[in-house]
Tab-separated table of C-alpha atoms in Angstrom:
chain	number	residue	atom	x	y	z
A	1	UNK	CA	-0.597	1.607	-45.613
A	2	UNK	CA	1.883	-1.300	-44.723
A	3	UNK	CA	0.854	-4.267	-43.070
A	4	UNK	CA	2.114	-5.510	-39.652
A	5	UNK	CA	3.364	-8.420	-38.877
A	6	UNK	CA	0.703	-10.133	-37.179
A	7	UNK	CA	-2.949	-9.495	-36.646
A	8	UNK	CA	-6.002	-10.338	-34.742
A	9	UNK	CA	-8.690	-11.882	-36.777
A	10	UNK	CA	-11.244	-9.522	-34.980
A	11	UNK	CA	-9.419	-6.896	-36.286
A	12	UNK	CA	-9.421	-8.214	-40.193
A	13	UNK	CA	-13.483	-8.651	-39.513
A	14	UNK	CA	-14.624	-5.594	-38.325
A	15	UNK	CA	-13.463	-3.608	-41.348
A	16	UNK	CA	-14.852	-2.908	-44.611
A	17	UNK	CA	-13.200	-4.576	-47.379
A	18	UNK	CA	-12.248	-2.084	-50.391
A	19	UNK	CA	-11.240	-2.768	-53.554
A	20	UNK	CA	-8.704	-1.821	-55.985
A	21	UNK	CA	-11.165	0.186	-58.244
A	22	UNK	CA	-12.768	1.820	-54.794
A	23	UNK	CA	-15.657	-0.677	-54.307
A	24	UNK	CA	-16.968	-1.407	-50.871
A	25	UNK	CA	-17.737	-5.355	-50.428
A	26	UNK	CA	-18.916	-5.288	-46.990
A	27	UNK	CA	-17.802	-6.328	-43.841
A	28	UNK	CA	-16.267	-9.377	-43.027
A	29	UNK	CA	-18.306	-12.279	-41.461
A	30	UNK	CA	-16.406	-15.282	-41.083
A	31	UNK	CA	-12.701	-16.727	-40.634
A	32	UNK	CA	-11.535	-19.013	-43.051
A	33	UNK	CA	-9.160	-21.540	-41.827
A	34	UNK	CA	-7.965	-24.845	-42.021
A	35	UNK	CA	-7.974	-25.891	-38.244
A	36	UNK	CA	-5.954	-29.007	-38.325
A	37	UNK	CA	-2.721	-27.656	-39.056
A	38	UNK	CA	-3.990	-24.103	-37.479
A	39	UNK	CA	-3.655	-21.503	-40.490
A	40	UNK	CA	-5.855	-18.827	-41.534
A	41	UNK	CA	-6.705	-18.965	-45.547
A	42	UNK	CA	-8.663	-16.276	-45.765
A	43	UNK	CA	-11.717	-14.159	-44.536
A	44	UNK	CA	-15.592	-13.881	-45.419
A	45	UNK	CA	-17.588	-10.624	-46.599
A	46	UNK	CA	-20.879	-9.787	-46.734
A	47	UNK	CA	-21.297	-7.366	-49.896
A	48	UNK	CA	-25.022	-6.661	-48.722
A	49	UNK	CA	-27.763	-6.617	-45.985
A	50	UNK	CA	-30.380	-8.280	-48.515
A	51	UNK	CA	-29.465	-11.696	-50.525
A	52	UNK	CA	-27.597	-14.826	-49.407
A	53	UNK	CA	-24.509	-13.634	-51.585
A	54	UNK	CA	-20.939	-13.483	-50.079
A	55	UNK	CA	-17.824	-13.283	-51.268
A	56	UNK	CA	-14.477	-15.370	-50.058
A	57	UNK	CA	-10.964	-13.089	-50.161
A	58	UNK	CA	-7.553	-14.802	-50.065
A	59	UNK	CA	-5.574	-13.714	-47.332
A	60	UNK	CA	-2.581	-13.040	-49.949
A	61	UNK	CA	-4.750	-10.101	-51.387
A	62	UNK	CA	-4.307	-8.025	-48.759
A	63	UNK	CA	-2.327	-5.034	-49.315
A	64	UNK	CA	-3.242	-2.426	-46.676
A	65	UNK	CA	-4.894	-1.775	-43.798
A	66	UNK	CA	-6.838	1.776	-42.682
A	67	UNK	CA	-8.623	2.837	-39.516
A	68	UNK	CA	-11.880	1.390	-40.952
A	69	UNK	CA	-10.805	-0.444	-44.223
A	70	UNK	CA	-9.225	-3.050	-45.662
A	71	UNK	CA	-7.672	-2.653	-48.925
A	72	UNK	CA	-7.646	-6.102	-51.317
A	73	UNK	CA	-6.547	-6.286	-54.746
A	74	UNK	CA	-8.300	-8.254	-56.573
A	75	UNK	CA	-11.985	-9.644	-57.093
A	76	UNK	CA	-13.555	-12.101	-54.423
A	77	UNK	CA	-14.890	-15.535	-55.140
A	78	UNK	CA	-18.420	-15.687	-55.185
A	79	UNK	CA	-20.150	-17.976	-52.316
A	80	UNK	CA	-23.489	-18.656	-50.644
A	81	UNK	CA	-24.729	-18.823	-47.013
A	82	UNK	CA	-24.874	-22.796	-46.746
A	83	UNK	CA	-21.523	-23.126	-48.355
A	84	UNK	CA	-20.493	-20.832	-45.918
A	85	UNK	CA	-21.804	-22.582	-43.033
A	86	UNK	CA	-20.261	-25.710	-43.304
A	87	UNK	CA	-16.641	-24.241	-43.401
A	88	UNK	CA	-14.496	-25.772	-40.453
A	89	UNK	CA	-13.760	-22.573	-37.855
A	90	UNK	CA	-12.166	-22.747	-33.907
A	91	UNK	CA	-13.970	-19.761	-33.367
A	92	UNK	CA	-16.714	-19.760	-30.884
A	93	UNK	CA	-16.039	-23.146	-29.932
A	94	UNK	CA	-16.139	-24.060	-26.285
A	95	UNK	CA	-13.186	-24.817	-24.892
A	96	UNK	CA	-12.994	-28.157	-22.881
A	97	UNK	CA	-11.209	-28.758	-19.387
A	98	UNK	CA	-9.571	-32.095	-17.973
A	99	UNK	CA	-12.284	-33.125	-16.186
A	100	UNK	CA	-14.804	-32.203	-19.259
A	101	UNK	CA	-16.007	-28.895	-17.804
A	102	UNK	CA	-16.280	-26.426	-19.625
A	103	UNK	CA	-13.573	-23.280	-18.396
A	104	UNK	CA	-14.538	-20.716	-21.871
A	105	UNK	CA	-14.801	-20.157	-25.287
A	106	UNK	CA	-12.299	-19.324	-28.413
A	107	UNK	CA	-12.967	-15.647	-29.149
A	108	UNK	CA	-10.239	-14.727	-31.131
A	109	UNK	CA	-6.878	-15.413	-32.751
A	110	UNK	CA	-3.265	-13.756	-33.588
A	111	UNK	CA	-2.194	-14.477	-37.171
A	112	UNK	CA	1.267	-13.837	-39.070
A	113	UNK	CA	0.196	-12.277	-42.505
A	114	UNK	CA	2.891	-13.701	-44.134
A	115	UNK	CA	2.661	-17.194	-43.642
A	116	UNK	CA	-1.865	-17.092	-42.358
A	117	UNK	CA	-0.113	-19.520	-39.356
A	118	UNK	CA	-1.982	-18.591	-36.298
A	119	UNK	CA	0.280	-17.963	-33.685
A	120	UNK	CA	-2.018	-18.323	-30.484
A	121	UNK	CA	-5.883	-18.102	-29.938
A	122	UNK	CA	-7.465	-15.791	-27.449
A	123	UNK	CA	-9.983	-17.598	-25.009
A	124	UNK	CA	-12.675	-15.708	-23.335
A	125	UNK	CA	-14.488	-16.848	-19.822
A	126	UNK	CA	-17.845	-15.031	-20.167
A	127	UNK	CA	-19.791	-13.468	-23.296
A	128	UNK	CA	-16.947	-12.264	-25.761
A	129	UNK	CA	-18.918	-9.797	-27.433
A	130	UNK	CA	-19.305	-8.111	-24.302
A	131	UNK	CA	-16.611	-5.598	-23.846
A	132	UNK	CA	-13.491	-5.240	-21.367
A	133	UNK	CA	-13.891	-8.850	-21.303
A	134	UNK	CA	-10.663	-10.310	-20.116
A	135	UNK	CA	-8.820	-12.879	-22.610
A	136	UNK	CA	-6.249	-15.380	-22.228
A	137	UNK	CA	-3.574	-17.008	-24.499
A	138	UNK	CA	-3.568	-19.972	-25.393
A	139	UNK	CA	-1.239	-21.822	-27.499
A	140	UNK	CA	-2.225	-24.315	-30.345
A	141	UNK	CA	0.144	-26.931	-29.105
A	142	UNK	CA	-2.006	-27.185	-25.766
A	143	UNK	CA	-5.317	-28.556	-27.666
A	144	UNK	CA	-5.518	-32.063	-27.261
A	145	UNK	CA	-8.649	-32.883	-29.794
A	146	UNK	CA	-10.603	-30.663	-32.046
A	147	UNK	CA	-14.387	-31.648	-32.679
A	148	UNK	CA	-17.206	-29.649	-34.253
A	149	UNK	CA	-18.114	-26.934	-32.160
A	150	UNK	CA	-15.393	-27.455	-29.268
A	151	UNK	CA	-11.402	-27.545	-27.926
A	152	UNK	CA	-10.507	-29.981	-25.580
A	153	UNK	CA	-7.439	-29.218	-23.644
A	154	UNK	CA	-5.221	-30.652	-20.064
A	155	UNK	CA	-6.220	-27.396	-18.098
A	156	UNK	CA	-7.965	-27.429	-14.904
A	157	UNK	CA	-8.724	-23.454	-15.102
A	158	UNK	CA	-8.236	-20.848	-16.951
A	159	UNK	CA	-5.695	-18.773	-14.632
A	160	UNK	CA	-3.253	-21.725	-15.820
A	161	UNK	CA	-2.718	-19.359	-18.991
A	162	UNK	CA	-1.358	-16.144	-19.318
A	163	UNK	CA	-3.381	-13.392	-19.502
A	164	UNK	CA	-3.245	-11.448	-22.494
A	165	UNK	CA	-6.130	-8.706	-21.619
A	166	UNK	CA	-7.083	-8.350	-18.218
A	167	UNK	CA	-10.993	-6.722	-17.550
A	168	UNK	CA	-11.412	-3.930	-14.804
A	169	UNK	CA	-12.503	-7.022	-12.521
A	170	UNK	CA	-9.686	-9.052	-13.339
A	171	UNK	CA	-6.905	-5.948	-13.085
A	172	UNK	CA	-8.672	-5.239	-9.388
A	173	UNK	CA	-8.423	-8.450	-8.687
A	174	UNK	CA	-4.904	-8.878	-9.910
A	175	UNK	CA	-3.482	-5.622	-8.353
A	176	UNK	CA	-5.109	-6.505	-4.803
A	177	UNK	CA	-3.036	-9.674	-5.197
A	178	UNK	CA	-0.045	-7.897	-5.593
A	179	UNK	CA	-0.732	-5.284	-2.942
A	180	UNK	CA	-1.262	-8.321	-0.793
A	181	UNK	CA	1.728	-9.963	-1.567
A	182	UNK	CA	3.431	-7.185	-1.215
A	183	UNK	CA	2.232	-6.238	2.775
A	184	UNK	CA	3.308	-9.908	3.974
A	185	UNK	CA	6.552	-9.096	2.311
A	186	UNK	CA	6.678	-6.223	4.373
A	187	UNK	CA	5.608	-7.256	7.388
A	188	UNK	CA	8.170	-10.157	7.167
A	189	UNK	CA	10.793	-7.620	6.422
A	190	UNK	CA	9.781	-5.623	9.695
A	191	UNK	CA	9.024	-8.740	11.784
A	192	UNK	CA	12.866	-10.092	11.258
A	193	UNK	CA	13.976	-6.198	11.862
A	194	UNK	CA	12.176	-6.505	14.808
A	195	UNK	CA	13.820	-9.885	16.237
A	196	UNK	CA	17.237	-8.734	15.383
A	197	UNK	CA	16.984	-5.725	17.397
A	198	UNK	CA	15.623	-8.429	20.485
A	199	UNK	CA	18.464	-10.530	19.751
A	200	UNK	CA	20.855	-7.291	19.896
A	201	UNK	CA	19.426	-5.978	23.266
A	202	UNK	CA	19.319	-9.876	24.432
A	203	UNK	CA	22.844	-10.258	24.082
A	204	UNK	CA	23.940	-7.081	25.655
A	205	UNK	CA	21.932	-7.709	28.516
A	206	UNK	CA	23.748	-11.202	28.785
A	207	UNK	CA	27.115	-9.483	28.555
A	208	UNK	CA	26.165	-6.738	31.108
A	209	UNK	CA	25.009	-9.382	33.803
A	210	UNK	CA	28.342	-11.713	33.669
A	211	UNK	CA	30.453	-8.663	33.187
A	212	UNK	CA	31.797	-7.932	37.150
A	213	UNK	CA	32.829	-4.691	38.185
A	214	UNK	CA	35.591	-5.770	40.558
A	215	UNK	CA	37.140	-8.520	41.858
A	216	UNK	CA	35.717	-7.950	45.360
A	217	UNK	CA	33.183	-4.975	44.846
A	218	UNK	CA	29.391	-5.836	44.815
A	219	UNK	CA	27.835	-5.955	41.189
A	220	UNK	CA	26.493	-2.041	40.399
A	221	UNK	CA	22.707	-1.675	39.430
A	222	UNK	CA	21.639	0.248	36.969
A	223	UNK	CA	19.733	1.899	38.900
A	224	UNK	CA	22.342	3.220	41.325
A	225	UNK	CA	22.930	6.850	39.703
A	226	UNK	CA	18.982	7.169	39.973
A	227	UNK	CA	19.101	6.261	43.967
A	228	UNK	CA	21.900	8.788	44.654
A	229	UNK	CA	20.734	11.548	42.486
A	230	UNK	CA	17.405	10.861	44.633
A	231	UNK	CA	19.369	10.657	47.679
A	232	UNK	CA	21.484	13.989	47.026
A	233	UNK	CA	18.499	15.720	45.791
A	234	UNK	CA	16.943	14.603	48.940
A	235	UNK	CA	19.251	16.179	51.653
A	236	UNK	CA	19.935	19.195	49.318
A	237	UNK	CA	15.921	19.338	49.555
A	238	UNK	CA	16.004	18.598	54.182
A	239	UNK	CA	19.024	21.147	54.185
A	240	UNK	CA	16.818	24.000	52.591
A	241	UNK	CA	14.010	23.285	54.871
A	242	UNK	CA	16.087	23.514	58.065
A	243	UNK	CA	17.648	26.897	57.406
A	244	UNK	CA	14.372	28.214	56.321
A	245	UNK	CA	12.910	26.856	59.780
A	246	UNK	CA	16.131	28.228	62.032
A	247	UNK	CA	15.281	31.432	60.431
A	248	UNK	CA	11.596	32.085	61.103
A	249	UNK	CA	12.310	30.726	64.853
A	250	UNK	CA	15.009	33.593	64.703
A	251	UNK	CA	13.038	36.025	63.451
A	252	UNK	CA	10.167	35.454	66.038
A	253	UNK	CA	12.608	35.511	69.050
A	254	UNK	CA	13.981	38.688	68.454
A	255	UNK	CA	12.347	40.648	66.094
A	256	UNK	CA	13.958	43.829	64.212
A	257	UNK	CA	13.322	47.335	65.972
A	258	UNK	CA	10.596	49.049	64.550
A	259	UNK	CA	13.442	51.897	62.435
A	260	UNK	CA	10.666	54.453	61.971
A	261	UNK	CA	9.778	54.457	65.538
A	262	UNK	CA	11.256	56.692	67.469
A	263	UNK	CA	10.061	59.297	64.116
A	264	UNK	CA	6.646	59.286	65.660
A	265	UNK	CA	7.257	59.421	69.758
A	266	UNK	CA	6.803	62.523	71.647
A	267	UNK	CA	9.606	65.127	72.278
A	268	UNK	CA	10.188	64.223	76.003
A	269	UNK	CA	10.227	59.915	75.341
A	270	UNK	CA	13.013	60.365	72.239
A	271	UNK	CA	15.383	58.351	75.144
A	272	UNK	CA	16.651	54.789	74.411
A	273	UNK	CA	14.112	52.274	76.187
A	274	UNK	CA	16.862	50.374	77.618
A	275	UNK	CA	18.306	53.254	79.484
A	276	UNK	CA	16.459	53.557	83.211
A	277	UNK	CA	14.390	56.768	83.807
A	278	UNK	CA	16.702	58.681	86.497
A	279	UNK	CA	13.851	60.177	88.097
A	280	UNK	CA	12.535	56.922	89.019
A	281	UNK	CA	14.808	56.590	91.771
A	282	UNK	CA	13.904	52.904	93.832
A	283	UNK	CA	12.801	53.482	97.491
A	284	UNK	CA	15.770	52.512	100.110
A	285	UNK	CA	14.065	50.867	102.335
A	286	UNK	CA	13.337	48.461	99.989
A	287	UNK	CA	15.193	45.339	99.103
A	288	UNK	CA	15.817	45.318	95.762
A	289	UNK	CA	16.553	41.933	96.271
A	290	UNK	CA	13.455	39.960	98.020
A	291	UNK	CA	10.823	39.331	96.088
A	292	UNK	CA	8.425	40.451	98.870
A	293	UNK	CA	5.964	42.684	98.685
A	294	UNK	CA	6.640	46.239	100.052
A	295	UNK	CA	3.082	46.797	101.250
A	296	UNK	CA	2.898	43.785	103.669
């Protein structure tokens, strides 16, 4: 299998180192690496469980990589624990802020295979072995000093760096952000929409009120089509009532005949009740004129 470019050290560790004649040689256990000029020689394995044996690999015999081995050409040199122990590493060392707190630790590193020059170190803020841990990049040209055991650097936190792997707190935390940003974008965008459309209706105003209609005509309201469509609808509304009211007054003074009356009267009273009944002839004697009474 051909080898990438670059490579994270964790990567390198957590497989198991194969030989050219098939023999396993255990895992790797340690980076080695020359820290002062920031290059990667080589890596550590640990051939078995029982024993204080290891064995140090070259980084030049690598030759290919699989999903859970690494394939070296080759034999190891043979090492011990102490020896082992006192080799110079960046890795797990805490790393040092400007005012001498302490913001992480080194978890990891990039390397180019070619060359073993690491190209950037991975810093970690909590526990990196526990996972979805976030991890930031930082650049070997930012370490100021280099002791035993820790970085120091200029930072004043660790959001200063870019973020290379963001954790599920970090990504909420980082999307919320945006989502924020975002909104007051927004509602700036609609709060100038807003004050333009003010200023639009502020100006037109303006122009309506010093806009005359006439040299010597009064200045029309707005609200003059309103008062005569009230007005019109007004009379239109008195006129209906007063021809409704002349014709109930009409109707009570003189009411229709009854049609289907004369149907129902008797034979001898089918006569028209205006007509006088000839048989009712007045008395002479009596004035038809005075309004005195007969009797007296």
């Amino acid at each position: 299998m051909a080898l990438p470019d670059q490579l994270l050290l964790s990567d390198l560790l957590r497989r198991q180192v194969r030989c050219e004649q098939g023999h396993e040689h255990g895992m790797g256990v340690l980076a080695w690496m020359h820290p002062p000029v920031h290059r990667l020689l080589g890596w550590i394995s640990k051939p078995s469980h029982l024993g204080s044996k290891r064995l140090a690999w070259r980084l030049n015999q690598l030759r290919g990589l699989g999903e859970q081995e690494l394939f070296v050409q080759g034999e190891g040199a043979d090492t011990d624990l102490l020896t082992v122990e006192r080799l110079p590493t960046l890795i797990d060392a805490a790393l040092i802020g400007q005012q001498g707190q302490v913001l992480g630790s080194v978890a990891d590193a990039a390397v180019e295979l070619s060359s073993g020059r690491i190209l950037h170190y991975l810093v970690a803020r909590s526990d990196p072995r526990l996972p979805g841990s976030s991890r930031w990049r930082l650049s070997p040209d930012r370490l100021l000093d280099q002791q035993p055991g820790q970085v120091v650097t200029a930072l004043t936190q660790l959001d200063e760096l870019p973020l290379a792997r963001a954790s599920v707190r970090q990504e909420f935390l980082r999307r919320s952000r945006r989502w924020r940003d975002q909104i007051g974008e927004e509602t700036s965008r609609l709060r100038d929409q807003f004050q333009e459309v003010g200023g639009r209706f502020e100006e037109r105003l303006e122009g309506w009120l010093e806009e005359p209609d006439g040299p010597d005509s009064p200045r029309r309201s707005p609200y003059a089509d309103s008062h005569s469509s009230a007005d019109s609808y007004s009379s239109a509304n008195s006129y209906s009532s007063a021809n409704s009211h002349g014709a109930w007054e009409a109707w009570g003074e003189d009411p229709d005949p009854d049609p289907y009356g004369s149907r129902y009267d008797p034979p001898g009273d089918r006569r028209s009740r205006s007509r006088p009944d000839p048989r009712q002839r007045p008395d002479p004697g009596q004035d038809q004129d005075s309004d005195e009474d007969p009797w007296i």
